[in-house]
Amino acid sequence: MSDEPSAEEDIGETRSKKIPWAKIIVFAVVALVGVLVYWQYGDAISLDALAQREGQLQQMFQDHYFLTIIAAILLYVIVAGISLPGAVPLTLAYGWFLGFWLGLVIVSVGSTGGAVVAFLLSRYLFRDWIQSRLSDRFQSLNKKFEQEGAYYLFTIRLIPLVPFFVVNTAMGLTRIRTVTYWWVSQIGMLPGTAAYVYAGSTVPNLQTLADDGIGKILSWQVLLAFAILGLLPITLKKLLPLFGFSPSDTAKSTESDVVTDNE
């Protein structure tokens, strides 16, 4: 048999390296919609604007409890999904408006849902084209993420200093499973989400939050603590082999057992 690629493989490779104009147009439309939405309604989700409607929001929550919860989740999914500015003020406002526990649930569900939307947009719009141009680099990267993608993602998610859209876009280019991306993001973002929601729940009113600013509520010490928290998985991974425990050896042993059983 000849080792030379067939004509069909050549055609497939040529197509994969072509500029995906259809996907670029879709991305441009999504980006344009995001810009227009933020330009038209961006001020509406600012702390100052929400503070001016404080009484109306409370009344709406009392009159339309479940509808308000659904609307709050969808709003957060949209903001996070198309990477609009304002996620942090919105999180603080949810903490004040809904209380800690309900606010935590809604922000956690909404932020993870938005992360999955952004992740899928990145995957289906750009991954094939970028991998075709950087195939050698992406082969090694994909291999690492197939083996330990959940671990790396969990580490990144524990650090709220890493920009949200950067994580979503970068992870969409890998081969990490969507379900894995969802549940790891859900758990990994929970500590940071809890801190922001709790900070919002402690202020007496939204006007105080708007006047004082986010800096007085979330100090650099808190953010530094989360950065240190994010480094713990890496530290543990380096220290565990010193005590005779190797996660990779365990994984190989498990894989060997599975192969033996199948035989």
PDB file of C-alpha atoms in Angstrom:
ATOM      1  CA  MET A   1       0.000   0.000   0.000  1.00  0.00           C
ATOM      2  CA  SER A   2       1.177   3.514  -0.757  1.00  0.00           C
ATOM      3  CA  ASP A   3       1.861   5.918   2.085  1.00  0.00           C
ATOM      4  CA  GLU A   4       1.001   8.900  -0.098  1.00  0.00           C
ATOM      5  CA  PRO A   5      -2.213  10.734   0.835  1.00  0.00           C
ATOM      6  CA  SER A   6      -5.205  10.064  -1.370  1.00  0.00           C
ATOM      7  CA  ALA A   7      -6.908  12.696  -3.493  1.00  0.00           C
ATOM      8  CA  GLU A   8      -9.818  12.826  -1.040  1.00  0.00           C
ATOM      9  CA  GLU A   9      -7.439  13.503   1.864  1.00  0.00           C
ATOM     10  CA  ASP A  10      -5.752  16.283  -0.127  1.00  0.00           C
ATOM     11  CA  ILE A  11      -9.127  17.855  -0.854  1.00  0.00           C
ATOM     12  CA  GLY A  12     -10.160  17.602   2.813  1.00  0.00           C
ATOM     13  CA  GLU A  13      -6.890  19.149   3.980  1.00  0.00           C
ATOM     14  CA  THR A  14      -7.191  21.966   1.431  1.00  0.00           C
ATOM     15  CA  ARG A  15     -10.719  22.713   2.546  1.00  0.00           C
ATOM     16  CA  SER A  16      -9.725  22.764   6.209  1.00  0.00           C
ATOM     17  CA  LYS A  17      -7.025  25.348   5.471  1.00  0.00           C
ATOM     18  CA  LYS A  18      -9.327  27.638   3.546  1.00  0.00           C
ATOM     19  CA  ILE A  19     -10.530  30.740   5.330  1.00  0.00           C
ATOM     20  CA  PRO A  20     -13.957  29.874   6.811  1.00  0.00           C
ATOM     21  CA  TRP A  21     -15.805  32.914   5.529  1.00  0.00           C
ATOM     22  CA  ALA A  22     -19.220  31.622   6.595  1.00  0.00           C
ATOM     23  CA  LYS A  23     -18.025  31.212  10.178  1.00  0.00           C
ATOM     24  CA  ILE A  24     -16.316  34.593  10.105  1.00  0.00           C
ATOM     25  CA  ILE A  25     -19.589  36.178   9.006  1.00  0.00           C
ATOM     26  CA  VAL A  26     -21.432  34.430  11.844  1.00  0.00           C
ATOM     27  CA  PHE A  27     -18.822  35.672  14.308  1.00  0.00           C
ATOM     28  CA  ALA A  28     -19.056  39.203  12.912  1.00  0.00           C
ATOM     29  CA  VAL A  29     -22.839  39.138  13.296  1.00  0.00           C
ATOM     30  CA  VAL A  30     -22.589  37.893  16.897  1.00  0.00           C
ATOM     31  CA  ALA A  31     -19.957  40.530  17.700  1.00  0.00           C
ATOM     32  CA  LEU A  32     -22.039  43.259  16.077  1.00  0.00           C
ATOM     33  CA  VAL A  33     -25.130  42.208  18.016  1.00  0.00           C
ATOM     34  CA  GLY A  34     -23.082  42.255  21.221  1.00  0.00           C
ATOM     35  CA  VAL A  35     -21.781  45.753  20.510  1.00  0.00           C
ATOM     36  CA  LEU A  36     -25.258  47.052  19.650  1.00  0.00           C
ATOM     37  CA  VAL A  37     -26.832  45.473  22.727  1.00  0.00           C
ATOM     38  CA  TYR A  38     -24.171  46.939  24.995  1.00  0.00           C
ATOM     39  CA  TRP A  39     -24.380  50.342  23.291  1.00  0.00           C
ATOM     40  CA  GLN A  40     -28.158  50.387  23.671  1.00  0.00           C
ATOM     41  CA  TYR A  41     -28.593  48.717  27.059  1.00  0.00           C
ATOM     42  CA  GLY A  42     -25.139  48.731  28.676  1.00  0.00           C
ATOM     43  CA  ASP A  43     -25.973  51.626  30.971  1.00  0.00           C
ATOM     44  CA  ALA A  44     -29.115  49.823  32.133  1.00  0.00           C
ATOM     45  CA  ILE A  45     -27.069  47.191  33.985  1.00  0.00           C
ATOM     46  CA  SER A  46     -24.622  49.637  35.556  1.00  0.00           C
ATOM     47  CA  LEU A  47     -24.715  50.076  39.322  1.00  0.00           C
ATOM     48  CA  ASP A  48     -25.865  53.697  39.026  1.00  0.00           C
ATOM     49  CA  ALA A  49     -28.783  52.764  36.760  1.00  0.00           C
ATOM     50  CA  LEU A  50     -29.803  49.838  38.957  1.00  0.00           C
ATOM     51  CA  ALA A  51     -29.598  52.044  42.061  1.00  0.00           C
ATOM     52  CA  GLN A  52     -32.031  54.514  40.501  1.00  0.00           C
ATOM     53  CA  ARG A  53     -34.518  51.676  39.926  1.00  0.00           C
ATOM     54  CA  GLU A  54     -34.012  50.055  43.306  1.00  0.00           C
ATOM     55  CA  GLY A  55     -37.634  50.402  44.401  1.00  0.00           C
ATOM     56  CA  GLN A  56     -38.989  49.240  41.034  1.00  0.00           C
ATOM     57  CA  LEU A  57     -36.771  46.173  41.066  1.00  0.00           C
ATOM     58  CA  GLN A  58     -37.877  45.196  44.555  1.00  0.00           C
ATOM     59  CA  GLN A  59     -41.535  45.606  43.613  1.00  0.00           C
ATOM     60  CA  MET A  60     -41.071  43.574  40.429  1.00  0.00           C
ATOM     61  CA  PHE A  61     -39.417  40.803  42.423  1.00  0.00           C
ATOM     62  CA  GLN A  62     -42.351  40.672  44.829  1.00  0.00           C
ATOM     63  CA  ASP A  63     -45.000  40.736  42.085  1.00  0.00           C
ATOM     64  CA  HIS A  64     -43.311  38.367  39.623  1.00  0.00           C
ATOM     65  CA  TYR A  65     -41.038  36.133  41.673  1.00  0.00           C
ATOM     66  CA  PHE A  66     -40.391  33.225  39.290  1.00  0.00           C
ATOM     67  CA  LEU A  67     -40.426  35.396  36.173  1.00  0.00           C
ATOM     68  CA  THR A  68     -37.803  37.654  37.738  1.00  0.00           C
ATOM     69  CA  ILE A  69     -35.575  34.675  38.537  1.00  0.00           C
ATOM     70  CA  ILE A  70     -35.806  33.357  34.963  1.00  0.00           C
ATOM     71  CA  ALA A  71     -35.107  36.828  33.546  1.00  0.00           C
ATOM     72  CA  ALA A  72     -32.110  37.235  35.882  1.00  0.00           C
ATOM     73  CA  ILE A  73     -30.600  33.930  34.707  1.00  0.00           C
ATOM     74  CA  LEU A  74     -31.155  34.718  31.020  1.00  0.00           C
ATOM     75  CA  LEU A  75     -29.654  38.187  31.425  1.00  0.00           C
ATOM     76  CA  TYR A  76     -26.522  36.743  32.985  1.00  0.00           C
ATOM     77  CA  VAL A  77     -26.236  34.067  30.289  1.00  0.00           C
ATOM     78  CA  ILE A  78     -26.375  36.784  27.604  1.00  0.00           C
ATOM     79  CA  VAL A  79     -23.841  39.026  29.354  1.00  0.00           C
ATOM     80  CA  ALA A  80     -21.418  36.151  29.946  1.00  0.00           C
ATOM     81  CA  GLY A  81     -22.108  34.350  26.665  1.00  0.00           C
ATOM     82  CA  ILE A  82     -21.155  37.234  24.389  1.00  0.00           C
ATOM     83  CA  SER A  83     -18.596  38.644  26.845  1.00  0.00           C
ATOM     84  CA  LEU A  84     -20.313  41.955  27.520  1.00  0.00           C
ATOM     85  CA  PRO A  85     -18.759  44.217  30.180  1.00  0.00           C
ATOM     86  CA  GLY A  86     -20.720  44.406  33.409  1.00  0.00           C
ATOM     87  CA  ALA A  87     -20.639  40.863  34.798  1.00  0.00           C
ATOM     88  CA  VAL A  88     -19.020  41.931  38.088  1.00  0.00           C
ATOM     89  CA  PRO A  89     -21.449  44.813  38.834  1.00  0.00           C
ATOM     90  CA  LEU A  90     -24.312  42.518  37.878  1.00  0.00           C
ATOM     91  CA  THR A  91     -23.053  39.846  40.285  1.00  0.00           C
ATOM     92  CA  LEU A  92     -22.825  42.351  43.134  1.00  0.00           C
ATOM     93  CA  ALA A  93     -26.297  43.662  42.321  1.00  0.00           C
ATOM     94  CA  TYR A  94     -27.722  40.129  42.324  1.00  0.00           C
ATOM     95  CA  GLY A  95     -26.185  39.560  45.748  1.00  0.00           C
ATOM     96  CA  TRP A  96     -27.913  42.649  47.135  1.00  0.00           C
ATOM     97  CA  PHE A  97     -31.172  42.128  45.246  1.00  0.00           C
ATOM     98  CA  LEU A  98     -31.679  38.380  45.760  1.00  0.00           C
ATOM     99  CA  GLY A  99     -29.700  37.687  48.910  1.00  0.00           C
ATOM    100  CA  PHE A 100     -26.677  35.441  49.204  1.00  0.00           C
ATOM    101  CA  TRP A 101     -28.060  31.939  48.631  1.00  0.00           C
ATOM    102  CA  LEU A 102     -30.537  32.674  45.859  1.00  0.00           C
ATOM    103  CA  GLY A 103     -28.089  35.106  44.267  1.00  0.00           C
ATOM    104  CA  LEU A 104     -25.344  32.472  44.399  1.00  0.00           C
ATOM    105  CA  VAL A 105     -27.515  29.884  42.637  1.00  0.00           C
ATOM    106  CA  ILE A 106     -28.659  32.290  39.921  1.00  0.00           C
ATOM    107  CA  VAL A 107     -25.214  33.757  39.226  1.00  0.00           C
ATOM    108  CA  SER A 108     -23.605  30.310  39.256  1.00  0.00           C
ATOM    109  CA  VAL A 109     -26.137  28.880  36.799  1.00  0.00           C
ATOM    110  CA  GLY A 110     -26.111  31.998  34.616  1.00  0.00           C
ATOM    111  CA  SER A 111     -22.337  32.420  34.500  1.00  0.00           C
ATOM    112  CA  THR A 112     -21.724  28.754  33.715  1.00  0.00           C
ATOM    113  CA  GLY A 113     -24.437  28.786  31.064  1.00  0.00           C
ATOM    114  CA  GLY A 114     -22.858  31.851  29.490  1.00  0.00           C
ATOM    115  CA  ALA A 115     -19.428  30.223  29.666  1.00  0.00           C
ATOM    116  CA  VAL A 116     -20.723  27.189  27.771  1.00  0.00           C
ATOM    117  CA  VAL A 117     -22.292  29.437  25.109  1.00  0.00           C
ATOM    118  CA  ALA A 118     -18.989  31.293  24.593  1.00  0.00           C
ATOM    119  CA  PHE A 119     -17.099  27.989  24.654  1.00  0.00           C
ATOM    120  CA  LEU A 120     -19.303  26.492  21.913  1.00  0.00           C
ATOM    121  CA  LEU A 121     -19.077  29.644  19.789  1.00  0.00           C
ATOM    122  CA  SER A 122     -15.295  29.461  19.933  1.00  0.00           C
ATOM    123  CA  ARG A 123     -15.279  25.728  19.198  1.00  0.00           C
ATOM    124  CA  TYR A 124     -17.559  25.707  16.181  1.00  0.00           C
ATOM    125  CA  LEU A 125     -16.396  28.978  14.671  1.00  0.00           C
ATOM    126  CA  PHE A 126     -12.617  28.759  15.000  1.00  0.00           C
ATOM    127  CA  ARG A 127     -11.247  25.417  16.204  1.00  0.00           C
ATOM    128  CA  ASP A 128     -11.002  23.544  12.881  1.00  0.00           C
ATOM    129  CA  TRP A 129      -9.403  26.451  11.054  1.00  0.00           C
ATOM    130  CA  ILE A 130      -6.869  27.233  13.792  1.00  0.00           C
ATOM    131  CA  GLN A 131      -5.953  23.573  14.249  1.00  0.00           C
ATOM    132  CA  SER A 132      -5.389  23.164  10.504  1.00  0.00           C
ATOM    133  CA  ARG A 133      -2.846  25.989  10.596  1.00  0.00           C
ATOM    134  CA  LEU A 134      -1.183  25.033  13.879  1.00  0.00           C
ATOM    135  CA  SER A 135      -1.684  21.280  13.675  1.00  0.00           C
ATOM    136  CA  ASP A 136       1.631  20.235  15.257  1.00  0.00           C
ATOM    137  CA  ARG A 137       1.269  22.535  18.253  1.00  0.00           C
ATOM    138  CA  PHE A 138      -2.375  21.660  18.756  1.00  0.00           C
ATOM    139  CA  GLN A 139      -1.744  17.915  18.633  1.00  0.00           C
ATOM    140  CA  SER A 140       0.412  18.081  21.755  1.00  0.00           C
ATOM    141  CA  LEU A 141      -1.959  20.566  23.401  1.00  0.00           C
ATOM    142  CA  ASN A 142      -5.012  18.432  22.659  1.00  0.00           C
ATOM    143  CA  LYS A 143      -3.254  15.352  23.981  1.00  0.00           C
ATOM    144  CA  LYS A 144      -2.594  17.100  27.285  1.00  0.00           C
ATOM    145  CA  PHE A 145      -6.171  18.319  27.559  1.00  0.00           C
ATOM    146  CA  GLU A 146      -7.571  14.896  26.710  1.00  0.00           C
ATOM    147  CA  GLN A 147      -5.598  13.506  29.640  1.00  0.00           C
ATOM    148  CA  GLU A 148      -5.799  16.319  32.197  1.00  0.00           C
ATOM    149  CA  GLY A 149      -8.115  18.949  30.702  1.00  0.00           C
ATOM    150  CA  ALA A 150     -10.435  18.978  33.706  1.00  0.00           C
ATOM    151  CA  TYR A 151      -7.494  19.534  36.045  1.00  0.00           C
ATOM    152  CA  TYR A 152      -6.100  22.495  34.079  1.00  0.00           C
ATOM    153  CA  LEU A 153      -9.537  24.056  33.674  1.00  0.00           C
ATOM    154  CA  PHE A 154     -10.294  23.692  37.381  1.00  0.00           C
ATOM    155  CA  THR A 155      -7.025  25.432  38.256  1.00  0.00           C
ATOM    156  CA  ILE A 156      -7.779  28.347  35.929  1.00  0.00           C
ATOM    157  CA  ARG A 157     -11.357  28.676  37.147  1.00  0.00           C
ATOM    158  CA  LEU A 158     -10.214  29.045  40.746  1.00  0.00           C
ATOM    159  CA  ILE A 159      -8.406  32.267  39.802  1.00  0.00           C
ATOM    160  CA  PRO A 160     -10.993  35.021  39.144  1.00  0.00           C
ATOM    161  CA  LEU A 161      -8.203  37.302  37.899  1.00  0.00           C
ATOM    162  CA  VAL A 162      -8.069  35.388  34.592  1.00  0.00           C
ATOM    163  CA  PRO A 163     -10.400  37.130  32.095  1.00  0.00           C
ATOM    164  CA  PHE A 164     -13.623  35.198  31.573  1.00  0.00           C
ATOM    165  CA  PHE A 165     -13.685  35.466  27.787  1.00  0.00           C
ATOM    166  CA  VAL A 166     -10.054  34.358  27.461  1.00  0.00           C
ATOM    167  CA  VAL A 167     -10.758  31.073  29.261  1.00  0.00           C
ATOM    168  CA  ASN A 168     -13.937  30.386  27.282  1.00  0.00           C
ATOM    169  CA  THR A 169     -12.324  31.123  23.930  1.00  0.00           C
ATOM    170  CA  ALA A 170      -9.108  29.210  24.608  1.00  0.00           C
ATOM    171  CA  MET A 171     -10.899  26.143  25.960  1.00  0.00           C
ATOM    172  CA  GLY A 172     -13.188  26.070  22.943  1.00  0.00           C
ATOM    173  CA  LEU A 173     -10.126  25.431  20.779  1.00  0.00           C
ATOM    174  CA  THR A 174      -9.213  22.263  22.702  1.00  0.00           C
ATOM    175  CA  ARG A 175     -10.848  18.839  22.655  1.00  0.00           C
ATOM    176  CA  ILE A 176     -12.171  18.979  26.184  1.00  0.00           C
ATOM    177  CA  ARG A 177     -15.735  17.623  26.281  1.00  0.00           C
ATOM    178  CA  THR A 178     -18.572  20.110  26.643  1.00  0.00           C
ATOM    179  CA  VAL A 179     -20.050  18.246  29.621  1.00  0.00           C
ATOM    180  CA  THR A 180     -16.660  18.244  31.346  1.00  0.00           C
ATOM    181  CA  TYR A 181     -16.236  21.931  30.616  1.00  0.00           C
ATOM    182  CA  TRP A 182     -19.654  22.632  32.119  1.00  0.00           C
ATOM    183  CA  TRP A 183     -19.313  20.790  35.426  1.00  0.00           C
ATOM    184  CA  VAL A 184     -15.681  21.785  36.048  1.00  0.00           C
ATOM    185  CA  SER A 185     -16.551  25.439  35.373  1.00  0.00           C
ATOM    186  CA  GLN A 186     -19.585  25.155  37.634  1.00  0.00           C
ATOM    187  CA  ILE A 187     -17.467  23.928  40.539  1.00  0.00           C
ATOM    188  CA  GLY A 188     -14.307  25.910  39.822  1.00  0.00           C
ATOM    189  CA  MET A 189     -16.041  29.292  39.579  1.00  0.00           C
ATOM    190  CA  LEU A 190     -18.148  28.719  42.698  1.00  0.00           C
ATOM    191  CA  PRO A 191     -15.694  30.140  45.295  1.00  0.00           C
ATOM    192  CA  GLY A 192     -15.130  33.355  43.326  1.00  0.00           C
ATOM    193  CA  THR A 193     -18.838  33.680  42.594  1.00  0.00           C
ATOM    194  CA  ALA A 194     -19.651  33.229  46.274  1.00  0.00           C
ATOM    195  CA  ALA A 195     -17.207  35.996  47.240  1.00  0.00           C
ATOM    196  CA  TYR A 196     -18.706  38.506  44.796  1.00  0.00           C
ATOM    197  CA  VAL A 197     -22.310  37.626  45.654  1.00  0.00           C
ATOM    198  CA  TYR A 198     -21.608  37.805  49.377  1.00  0.00           C
ATOM    199  CA  ALA A 199     -19.935  41.198  48.958  1.00  0.00           C
ATOM    200  CA  GLY A 200     -23.045  42.476  47.204  1.00  0.00           C
ATOM    201  CA  SER A 201     -25.350  41.035  49.844  1.00  0.00           C
ATOM    202  CA  THR A 202     -23.611  42.947  52.651  1.00  0.00           C
ATOM    203  CA  VAL A 203     -24.226  46.479  51.348  1.00  0.00           C
ATOM    204  CA  PRO A 204     -27.306  48.332  52.689  1.00  0.00           C
ATOM    205  CA  ASN A 205     -28.452  49.504  49.246  1.00  0.00           C
ATOM    206  CA  LEU A 206     -27.343  49.737  45.634  1.00  0.00           C
ATOM    207  CA  GLN A 207     -26.556  53.431  45.880  1.00  0.00           C
ATOM    208  CA  THR A 208     -23.926  52.704  48.518  1.00  0.00           C
ATOM    209  CA  LEU A 209     -22.475  50.076  46.222  1.00  0.00           C
ATOM    210  CA  ALA A 210     -22.455  52.529  43.305  1.00  0.00           C
ATOM    211  CA  ASP A 211     -20.905  55.328  45.381  1.00  0.00           C
ATOM    212  CA  ASP A 212     -18.199  53.253  47.083  1.00  0.00           C
ATOM    213  CA  GLY A 213     -17.246  51.301  43.980  1.00  0.00           C
ATOM    214  CA  ILE A 214     -16.160  47.718  43.617  1.00  0.00           C
ATOM    215  CA  GLY A 215     -12.646  48.407  44.911  1.00  0.00           C
ATOM    216  CA  LYS A 216     -13.819  49.129  48.464  1.00  0.00           C
ATOM    217  CA  ILE A 217     -15.901  45.974  48.591  1.00  0.00           C
ATOM    218  CA  LEU A 218     -13.425  43.542  47.041  1.00  0.00           C
ATOM    219  CA  SER A 219      -9.917  44.442  48.180  1.00  0.00           C
ATOM    220  CA  TRP A 220      -6.722  43.302  46.519  1.00  0.00           C
ATOM    221  CA  GLN A 221      -6.140  40.996  49.485  1.00  0.00           C
ATOM    222  CA  VAL A 222      -9.283  39.031  48.592  1.00  0.00           C
ATOM    223  CA  LEU A 223      -8.239  38.722  44.951  1.00  0.00           C
ATOM    224  CA  LEU A 224      -4.740  37.666  46.022  1.00  0.00           C
ATOM    225  CA  ALA A 225      -6.268  34.975  48.226  1.00  0.00           C
ATOM    226  CA  PHE A 226      -8.119  33.569  45.216  1.00  0.00           C
ATOM    227  CA  ALA A 227      -4.940  33.635  43.148  1.00  0.00           C
ATOM    228  CA  ILE A 228      -3.196  31.594  45.854  1.00  0.00           C
ATOM    229  CA  LEU A 229      -6.185  29.249  45.957  1.00  0.00           C
ATOM    230  CA  GLY A 230      -5.833  28.714  42.232  1.00  0.00           C
ATOM    231  CA  LEU A 231      -2.199  27.663  42.672  1.00  0.00           C
ATOM    232  CA  LEU A 232      -3.069  24.923  45.170  1.00  0.00           C
ATOM    233  CA  PRO A 233      -3.900  22.233  42.562  1.00  0.00           C
ATOM    234  CA  ILE A 234      -0.546  22.817  40.833  1.00  0.00           C
ATOM    235  CA  THR A 235       1.277  22.677  44.168  1.00  0.00           C
ATOM    236  CA  LEU A 236      -0.478  19.453  45.154  1.00  0.00           C
ATOM    237  CA  LYS A 237       0.339  17.881  41.802  1.00  0.00           C
ATOM    238  CA  LYS A 238       4.036  18.587  42.397  1.00  0.00           C
ATOM    239  CA  LEU A 239       4.010  17.439  46.032  1.00  0.00           C
ATOM    240  CA  LEU A 240       1.991  14.215  45.758  1.00  0.00           C
ATOM    241  CA  PRO A 241       4.723  12.247  43.924  1.00  0.00           C
ATOM    242  CA  LEU A 242       7.101  13.047  46.798  1.00  0.00           C
ATOM    243  CA  PHE A 243       4.834  10.981  49.056  1.00  0.00           C
ATOM    244  CA  GLY A 244       4.680   8.059  46.652  1.00  0.00           C
ATOM    245  CA  PHE A 245       1.381   8.946  44.994  1.00  0.00           C
ATOM    246  CA  SER A 246       1.231   9.615  41.262  1.00  0.00           C
ATOM    247  CA  PRO A 247      -2.141  10.403  39.652  1.00  0.00           C
ATOM    248  CA  SER A 248      -0.765   9.502  36.212  1.00  0.00           C
ATOM    249  CA  ASP A 249       0.371   6.074  37.432  1.00  0.00           C
ATOM    250  CA  THR A 250      -3.062   5.496  38.904  1.00  0.00           C
ATOM    251  CA  ALA A 251      -4.696   6.429  35.632  1.00  0.00           C
ATOM    252  CA  LYS A 252      -2.395   4.059  33.712  1.00  0.00           C
ATOM    253  CA  SER A 253      -3.150   1.265  36.159  1.00  0.00           C
ATOM    254  CA  THR A 254      -6.880   1.815  35.778  1.00  0.00           C
ATOM    255  CA  GLU A 255      -6.564   1.865  31.988  1.00  0.00           C
ATOM    256  CA  SER A 256      -4.543  -1.371  32.108  1.00  0.00           C
ATOM    257  CA  ASP A 257      -7.231  -3.026  34.220  1.00  0.00           C
ATOM    258  CA  VAL A 258      -9.906  -2.000  31.771  1.00  0.00           C
ATOM    259  CA  VAL A 259      -7.948  -3.408  28.821  1.00  0.00           C
ATOM    260  CA  THR A 260      -7.343  -6.657  30.691  1.00  0.00           C
ATOM    261  CA  ASP A 261     -11.028  -7.002  31.524  1.00  0.00           C
ATOM    262  CA  ASN A 262     -12.016  -6.363  27.926  1.00  0.00           C
ATOM    263  CA  GLU A 263      -9.649  -9.023  26.700  1.00  0.00           C
TER     264      GLU A 263
END
